């Protein structure tokens, strides 16, 4: 791709002047004393695939193809209608050159290609799974370029077409986003005895507690939608053993502001739910007290996505930045059919908070507190 983006100034083809309107006969363009050169290289993406988790583009030069440069007649003569069209053909490397009449005034020309039909391979998310799809398309591209006498302009162009499910072919940069997904779990903090002033007599018990925590969730498929003002990119990923997936996202500009939507795909699994109960415990005095405890209950079912987690206005100033998005609240497990004695759901996903800790962080806090 970089080879095609270089400022190539070699002539790509012979330029012809085509008559587009009767207004061209109102003046003699050969009398315009100055010249301007507009040149560049044109490529197109024949297909997009994924190799080792990265997007791979099959860019090819647009060889032996018609390029059109259009200049309003009013640039050459004030008040004139219509436009003048210059035509060139690209060479084998996709290079083209226009050498056109120009005055000392600043003008504006449109450079475009003759649209052409073809096919391309894109990656689409179908039924929450990636799939390579080949489809017929119409390629086109157009750019506006300012010019004046003795001017030299380089206009490199990438043909493309836009769709919400396709990676925009013209994106030249990559930003890296690291995603960590966790599955919710309950962690029991056992009851502990309370001692008297002599530190040997048990005078009571601290009841057991249940912490709402997350542990990394492995092998979770998810879709990621990245949108900015130009286009929307739909991607997919799968977490590793640590619940992490690193995504390399094509971007048009650096910096840019994105809206990132992440939606996990439900998966089967098991979950330990703690049901509140009471137990009798003996004090050093010989008397007994009732203390709150929790009984573990193993549930089998599926971890269902809670929906889409959105990160708004994420600003990426550098293409090499790694942004870690901790998606702790994505996976829940209400387990259809499981109920408490009062017919309420045995496990209510809405009780989970995005502010809860990762299990590893909580255990580290406990260790540091001792």
Short mmCIF file of C-alpha atoms in Angstrom, two decimals:
data_model
loop_
_atom_site.label_atom_id
_atom_site.label_comp_id
_atom_site.label_asym_id
_atom_site.label_seq_id
_atom_site.Cartn_x
_atom_site.Cartn_y
_atom_site.Cartn_z
CA UNK A 1 0.00 0.00 0.00
CA UNK A 2 2.79 2.41 0.88
CA UNK A 3 4.35 1.96 -2.53
CA UNK A 4 1.13 3.16 -4.09
CA UNK A 5 0.90 6.13 -1.75
CA UNK A 6 4.24 7.62 -2.74
CA UNK A 7 4.25 10.88 -4.65
CA UNK A 8 4.89 9.52 -8.09
CA UNK A 9 5.40 12.25 -10.63
CA UNK A 10 6.17 10.18 -13.72
CA UNK A 11 3.77 10.64 -16.58
CA UNK A 12 1.17 7.92 -16.70
CA UNK A 13 -0.54 8.59 -19.99
CA UNK A 14 -1.19 11.01 -22.82
CA UNK A 15 -3.84 13.59 -21.95
CA UNK A 16 -6.62 14.39 -24.37
CA UNK A 17 -8.97 17.37 -24.37
CA UNK A 18 -12.58 16.32 -24.80
CA UNK A 19 -15.33 18.70 -25.89
CA UNK A 20 -18.14 18.70 -23.31
CA UNK A 21 -20.24 21.73 -24.17
CA UNK A 22 -20.83 24.30 -26.84
CA UNK A 23 -19.49 26.95 -24.45
CA UNK A 24 -15.98 25.77 -25.19
CA UNK A 25 -16.15 27.47 -28.59
CA UNK A 26 -16.57 30.89 -26.95
CA UNK A 27 -12.85 31.24 -26.36
CA UNK A 28 -9.59 29.63 -27.43
CA UNK A 29 -8.06 27.59 -24.65
CA UNK A 30 -4.76 27.50 -26.51
CA UNK A 31 -4.37 31.19 -25.70
CA UNK A 32 -4.07 30.42 -21.95
CA UNK A 33 -0.32 30.92 -21.32
CA UNK A 34 0.25 28.91 -18.12
CA UNK A 35 0.29 25.20 -17.37
CA UNK A 36 -0.42 23.11 -14.27
CA UNK A 37 0.45 19.48 -13.64
CA UNK A 38 -1.80 17.13 -11.66
CA UNK A 39 -0.61 13.56 -11.18
CA UNK A 40 -0.91 10.65 -8.82
CA UNK A 41 -1.53 6.94 -8.35
CA UNK A 42 -4.83 5.10 -8.08
CA UNK A 43 -5.33 1.76 -6.31
CA UNK A 44 -8.26 -0.36 -5.21
CA UNK A 45 -8.78 -3.11 -2.63
CA UNK A 46 -9.67 -6.35 -4.38
CA UNK A 47 -10.46 -8.10 -1.13
CA UNK A 48 -10.19 -8.02 2.66
CA UNK A 49 -9.28 -11.09 4.71
CA UNK A 50 -8.16 -11.81 8.27
CA UNK A 51 -4.84 -13.49 8.95
CA UNK A 52 -3.61 -14.07 12.51
CA UNK A 53 -6.25 -11.71 13.84
CA UNK A 54 -5.27 -8.83 11.56
CA UNK A 55 -6.94 -7.35 8.51
CA UNK A 56 -5.08 -8.03 5.28
CA UNK A 57 -5.85 -5.90 2.22
CA UNK A 58 -5.26 -7.00 -1.34
CA UNK A 59 -4.51 -3.62 -2.88
CA UNK A 60 -3.88 -3.48 -6.63
CA UNK A 61 -3.04 -0.64 -8.99
CA UNK A 62 -5.87 0.55 -11.21
CA UNK A 63 -4.07 -0.21 -14.47
CA UNK A 64 -5.04 0.99 -17.97
CA UNK A 65 -8.10 2.82 -16.74
CA UNK A 66 -9.69 6.11 -17.71
CA UNK A 67 -9.18 9.09 -15.37
CA UNK A 68 -11.27 12.23 -15.81
CA UNK A 69 -10.32 15.77 -14.78
CA UNK A 70 -13.07 18.40 -15.02
CA UNK A 71 -12.49 22.19 -14.88
CA UNK A 72 -15.36 24.73 -14.98
CA UNK A 73 -15.26 26.94 -18.09
CA UNK A 74 -15.74 29.94 -15.80
CA UNK A 75 -12.14 29.42 -14.61
CA UNK A 76 -10.88 30.29 -18.08
CA UNK A 77 -13.50 32.91 -18.90
CA UNK A 78 -15.70 34.62 -16.33
CA UNK A 79 -19.40 33.94 -16.80
CA UNK A 80 -18.90 30.94 -19.09
CA UNK A 81 -21.15 27.92 -18.60
CA UNK A 82 -20.28 24.25 -18.76
CA UNK A 83 -16.91 22.67 -18.18
CA UNK A 84 -13.84 21.30 -19.90
CA UNK A 85 -12.97 17.64 -19.47
CA UNK A 86 -9.46 16.26 -19.74
CA UNK A 87 -8.99 12.50 -20.02
CA UNK A 88 -5.93 10.37 -19.23
CA UNK A 89 -5.28 6.65 -18.87
CA UNK A 90 -3.36 5.07 -16.01
CA UNK A 91 -0.27 2.99 -16.73
CA UNK A 92 0.45 -0.52 -15.39
CA UNK A 93 1.29 0.91 -11.95
CA UNK A 94 -1.91 2.95 -11.70
CA UNK A 95 -0.11 6.26 -12.37
CA UNK A 96 -1.68 9.13 -14.26
CA UNK A 97 -0.68 12.69 -15.24
CA UNK A 98 -2.58 15.74 -16.46
CA UNK A 99 -0.78 18.74 -17.98
CA UNK A 100 -3.49 21.38 -18.41
CA UNK A 101 -3.79 25.09 -19.30
CA UNK A 102 -3.87 27.30 -16.18
CA UNK A 103 -3.96 30.99 -15.29
CA UNK A 104 -2.48 32.79 -12.31
CA UNK A 105 -5.90 32.62 -10.62
CA UNK A 106 -6.64 29.76 -8.24
CA UNK A 107 -8.99 27.20 -9.79
CA UNK A 108 -10.62 24.00 -8.63
CA UNK A 109 -10.75 20.77 -10.62
CA UNK A 110 -12.43 17.42 -10.01
CA UNK A 111 -10.40 14.24 -10.54
CA UNK A 112 -12.39 11.02 -10.86
CA UNK A 113 -12.31 7.64 -12.54
CA UNK A 114 -14.75 6.04 -14.92
CA UNK A 115 -16.75 3.78 -12.54
CA UNK A 116 -16.27 0.10 -13.21
CA UNK A 117 -17.86 -3.16 -12.08
CA UNK A 118 -15.93 -5.85 -10.25
CA UNK A 119 -15.96 -8.13 -7.23
CA UNK A 120 -14.36 -7.89 -3.82
CA UNK A 121 -14.06 -10.09 -0.76
CA UNK A 122 -15.12 -8.59 2.55
CA UNK A 123 -15.48 -9.89 6.08
CA UNK A 124 -19.02 -9.70 7.39
CA UNK A 125 -20.50 -10.71 10.73
CA UNK A 126 -23.31 -13.15 9.97
CA UNK A 127 -25.13 -14.85 12.87
CA UNK A 128 -22.45 -13.45 15.17
CA UNK A 129 -19.70 -15.23 13.24
CA UNK A 130 -17.19 -13.86 10.74
CA UNK A 131 -17.60 -14.93 7.14
CA UNK A 132 -15.72 -14.08 3.96
CA UNK A 133 -18.19 -12.88 1.36
CA UNK A 134 -17.48 -12.15 -2.30
CA UNK A 135 -19.92 -9.78 -3.92
CA UNK A 136 -20.26 -7.67 -7.06
CA UNK A 137 -19.50 -3.98 -6.57
CA UNK A 138 -19.10 -0.78 -8.52
CA UNK A 139 -15.82 1.00 -7.86
CA UNK A 140 -15.59 4.78 -7.98
CA UNK A 141 -13.56 7.62 -6.51
CA UNK A 142 -13.48 11.41 -6.87
CA UNK A 143 -11.26 14.12 -5.40
CA UNK A 144 -11.25 17.92 -5.62
CA UNK A 145 -7.89 19.59 -6.20
CA UNK A 146 -6.95 23.32 -6.31
CA UNK A 147 -4.52 24.46 -8.98
CA UNK A 148 -3.05 27.52 -10.75
CA UNK A 149 -0.31 28.26 -13.30
CA UNK A 150 3.10 26.69 -12.54
CA UNK A 151 1.41 24.48 -9.92
CA UNK A 152 2.28 20.84 -9.25
CA UNK A 153 -0.32 18.74 -7.43
CA UNK A 154 -0.16 15.07 -6.43
CA UNK A 155 -3.52 13.38 -5.91
CA UNK A 156 -3.23 9.74 -4.87
CA UNK A 157 -6.60 8.00 -4.69
CA UNK A 158 -8.01 4.72 -3.41
CA UNK A 159 -11.16 3.46 -5.09
CA UNK A 160 -13.81 2.26 -2.73
CA UNK A 161 -17.41 1.79 -1.78
CA UNK A 162 -19.00 2.14 1.65
CA UNK A 163 -21.24 -0.22 3.58
CA UNK A 164 -21.84 -0.49 7.32
CA UNK A 165 -20.51 -4.06 7.31
CA UNK A 166 -17.32 -3.45 5.36
CA UNK A 167 -13.92 -2.22 6.40
CA UNK A 168 -13.40 1.10 4.58
CA UNK A 169 -10.73 0.43 2.01
CA UNK A 170 -9.16 3.87 2.24
CA UNK A 171 -8.17 3.59 5.93
CA UNK A 172 -4.40 3.83 6.10
CA UNK A 173 -3.79 3.69 9.88
CA UNK A 174 -4.38 1.17 12.64
CA UNK A 175 -5.28 1.68 16.28
CA UNK A 176 -4.98 -1.13 18.80
CA UNK A 177 -7.75 -1.81 21.30
CA UNK A 178 -7.35 -4.46 23.97
CA UNK A 179 -10.58 -5.86 25.39
CA UNK A 180 -11.01 -7.89 28.57
CA UNK A 181 -14.32 -9.62 29.22
CA UNK A 182 -15.26 -11.13 32.57
CA UNK A 183 -18.03 -13.48 33.68
CA UNK A 184 -19.82 -12.61 36.87
CA UNK A 185 -19.34 -14.72 39.96
CA UNK A 186 -20.04 -14.63 43.66
CA UNK A 187 -17.17 -14.94 46.08
CA UNK A 188 -17.82 -15.93 49.67
CA UNK A 189 -15.98 -14.25 52.52
CA UNK A 190 -16.35 -16.80 55.38
CA UNK A 191 -17.60 -15.82 58.82
CA UNK A 192 -14.88 -15.06 61.35
CA UNK A 193 -14.89 -15.15 65.17
CA UNK A 194 -14.72 -11.97 67.25
CA UNK A 195 -12.44 -12.16 70.27
CA UNK A 196 -12.54 -10.39 73.57
CA UNK A 197 -9.81 -8.22 75.04
CA UNK A 198 -7.68 -11.25 75.85
CA UNK A 199 -7.74 -12.30 72.17
CA UNK A 200 -8.60 -15.87 73.16
CA UNK A 201 -12.26 -15.72 74.17
CA UNK A 202 -14.82 -15.92 71.37
CA UNK A 203 -17.53 -13.40 72.12
CA UNK A 204 -19.28 -13.38 68.73
CA UNK A 205 -18.99 -13.93 64.98
CA UNK A 206 -18.76 -11.69 61.98
CA UNK A 207 -21.31 -13.03 59.49
CA UNK A 208 -20.26 -14.36 56.09
CA UNK A 209 -20.38 -11.95 53.18
CA UNK A 210 -20.88 -12.32 49.46
CA UNK A 211 -18.82 -10.18 47.13
CA UNK A 212 -19.91 -9.53 43.56
CA UNK A 213 -16.77 -10.07 41.53
CA UNK A 214 -15.64 -10.93 38.02
CA UNK A 215 -13.16 -13.44 36.74
CA UNK A 216 -11.74 -13.46 33.20
CA UNK A 217 -13.95 -15.28 30.73
CA UNK A 218 -12.14 -17.39 28.13
CA UNK A 219 -13.32 -18.25 24.62
CA UNK A 220 -16.04 -15.61 24.50
CA UNK A 221 -16.94 -14.53 20.97
CA UNK A 222 -17.97 -10.91 20.63
CA UNK A 223 -18.73 -8.34 17.98
CA UNK A 224 -17.20 -4.86 18.09
CA UNK A 225 -18.63 -1.93 16.18
CA UNK A 226 -16.39 1.11 15.80
CA UNK A 227 -17.95 4.24 14.35
CA UNK A 228 -16.85 7.76 13.58
CA UNK A 229 -18.15 10.52 11.34
CA UNK A 230 -17.07 8.73 8.15
CA UNK A 231 -18.09 5.10 8.45
CA UNK A 232 -18.90 2.18 10.73
CA UNK A 233 -16.62 -0.84 11.03
CA UNK A 234 -18.00 -4.19 12.24
CA UNK A 235 -15.38 -6.56 13.63
CA UNK A 236 -15.29 -9.74 15.70
CA UNK A 237 -13.01 -11.29 18.28
CA UNK A 238 -12.57 -14.15 20.75
CA UNK A 239 -11.06 -13.81 24.22
CA UNK A 240 -8.05 -15.86 25.26
CA UNK A 241 -7.53 -17.77 28.54
CA UNK A 242 -7.18 -14.44 30.39
CA UNK A 243 -10.38 -13.05 28.92
CA UNK A 244 -8.38 -10.68 26.68
CA UNK A 245 -8.54 -10.01 22.95
CA UNK A 246 -6.44 -7.45 21.11
CA UNK A 247 -8.14 -5.83 18.12
CA UNK A 248 -6.34 -3.96 15.35
CA UNK A 249 -8.85 -1.46 14.02
CA UNK A 250 -8.35 0.34 10.68
CA UNK A 251 -8.83 4.10 11.06
CA UNK A 252 -8.94 6.97 8.59
CA UNK A 253 -7.26 9.70 10.64
CA UNK A 254 -4.96 10.12 13.61
CA UNK A 255 -6.24 11.47 15.94
CA UNK A 256 -9.91 10.59 15.71
CA UNK A 257 -12.90 10.18 18.02
CA UNK A 258 -14.78 6.89 18.04
CA UNK A 259 -17.84 5.28 19.52
CA UNK A 260 -17.04 1.66 20.40
CA UNK A 261 -19.86 -0.85 20.94
CA UNK A 262 -19.02 -4.32 22.24
CA UNK A 263 -21.57 -7.14 22.34
CA UNK A 264 -20.63 -10.62 23.62
CA UNK A 265 -22.21 -13.77 22.26
CA UNK A 266 -23.93 -16.01 24.82
CA UNK A 267 -22.15 -19.21 25.87
CA UNK A 268 -22.91 -22.18 28.09
CA UNK A 269 -21.25 -22.58 31.47
CA UNK A 270 -21.74 -23.02 35.19
CA UNK A 271 -22.05 -20.59 38.06
CA UNK A 272 -21.89 -20.88 41.85
CA UNK A 273 -24.71 -19.00 43.53
CA UNK A 274 -24.80 -18.56 47.32
CA UNK A 275 -28.16 -18.80 49.08
CA UNK A 276 -28.46 -17.08 52.45
CA UNK A 277 -28.95 -19.28 55.53
CA UNK A 278 -28.16 -19.24 59.27
CA UNK A 279 -26.02 -21.54 61.39
CA UNK A 280 -25.58 -21.96 65.11
CA UNK A 281 -22.13 -21.25 66.49
CA UNK A 282 -20.84 -21.74 70.03
CA UNK A 283 -19.22 -18.97 72.02
CA UNK A 284 -16.45 -19.51 74.57
CA UNK A 285 -19.06 -19.03 77.30
CA UNK A 286 -20.87 -22.15 76.07
CA UNK A 287 -23.91 -20.31 74.74
CA UNK A 288 -24.90 -20.48 71.08
CA UNK A 289 -25.75 -17.74 68.62
CA UNK A 290 -27.23 -17.75 65.14
CA UNK A 291 -24.96 -16.30 62.49
CA UNK A 292 -25.66 -15.46 58.86
CA UNK A 293 -23.98 -17.81 56.40
CA UNK A 294 -24.38 -18.75 52.75
CA UNK A 295 -24.85 -22.14 51.13
CA UNK A 296 -23.27 -22.76 47.74
CA UNK A 297 -25.55 -23.86 44.90
CA UNK A 298 -24.15 -24.93 41.54
CA UNK A 299 -26.15 -23.71 38.55
CA UNK A 300 -25.72 -24.94 35.00
CA UNK A 301 -26.99 -22.89 32.12
CA UNK A 302 -25.74 -20.14 29.85
CA UNK A 303 -24.06 -16.80 30.27
CA UNK A 304 -26.34 -14.40 28.44
CA UNK A 305 -25.19 -11.06 27.11
CA UNK A 306 -26.61 -8.09 28.99
CA UNK A 307 -26.56 -6.08 25.76
CA UNK A 308 -24.06 -3.71 24.28
CA UNK A 309 -21.52 -1.79 26.31
CA UNK A 310 -20.72 1.57 24.68
CA UNK A 311 -17.60 3.68 25.10
CA UNK A 312 -18.27 7.20 23.82
CA UNK A 313 -15.83 9.77 22.49
CA UNK A 314 -12.69 7.71 22.92
CA UNK A 315 -9.86 9.86 21.58
CA UNK A 316 -6.87 8.06 20.08
CA UNK A 317 -3.99 10.50 19.52
CA UNK A 318 -1.53 7.81 18.37
CA UNK A 319 -1.93 4.83 16.09
CA UNK A 320 0.21 2.68 18.40
CA UNK A 321 -1.81 3.27 21.57
CA UNK A 322 -3.22 0.22 23.36
CA UNK A 323 -6.51 1.04 25.06
CA UNK A 324 -7.68 -1.59 27.57
CA UNK A 325 -11.46 -1.76 27.80
CA UNK A 326 -12.49 -3.72 30.89
CA UNK A 327 -15.92 -5.11 30.06
CA UNK A 328 -16.75 -6.59 33.45
CA UNK A 329 -20.51 -6.26 33.24
CA UNK A 330 -21.11 -7.97 29.92
CA UNK A 331 -22.02 -11.52 30.90
CA UNK A 332 -24.87 -12.46 33.24
CA UNK A 333 -26.47 -15.75 34.22
CA UNK A 334 -30.14 -15.56 35.28
CA UNK A 335 -30.65 -19.22 34.27
CA UNK A 336 -34.18 -19.67 33.00
CA UNK A 337 -36.34 -21.98 35.08
CA UNK A 338 -34.39 -21.59 38.33
CA UNK A 339 -36.45 -19.91 41.07
CA UNK A 340 -36.42 -19.21 44.77
CA UNK A 341 -39.21 -20.37 47.09
CA UNK A 342 -41.06 -17.06 46.54
CA UNK A 343 -40.98 -17.59 42.75
CA UNK A 344 -38.42 -14.83 42.21
CA UNK A 345 -35.51 -15.59 39.91
CA UNK A 346 -32.81 -17.53 41.69
CA UNK A 347 -30.26 -15.15 40.35
CA UNK A 348 -31.02 -11.57 39.35
CA UNK A 349 -28.53 -10.17 36.84
CA UNK A 350 -29.60 -6.61 37.59
CA UNK A 351 -27.97 -6.82 41.01
CA UNK A 352 -24.54 -6.67 39.43
CA UNK A 353 -22.64 -3.41 39.38
CA UNK A 354 -20.07 -2.30 36.83
CA UNK A 355 -18.13 -0.88 39.75
CA UNK A 356 -17.41 -4.28 41.27
CA UNK A 357 -13.85 -5.57 41.34
CA UNK A 358 -12.07 -8.23 39.39
CA UNK A 359 -11.56 -11.24 41.63
CA UNK A 360 -7.76 -11.01 41.34
CA UNK A 361 -7.82 -7.37 42.49
CA UNK A 362 -10.01 -8.24 45.46
CA UNK A 363 -7.79 -11.11 46.55
CA UNK A 364 -4.76 -8.82 46.30
CA UNK A 365 -6.51 -6.26 48.49
CA UNK A 366 -7.23 -8.95 51.08
CA UNK A 367 -3.60 -10.09 51.06
CA UNK A 368 -2.32 -6.53 51.50
CA UNK A 369 -4.73 -5.92 54.38
CA UNK A 370 -3.27 -8.73 56.47
#
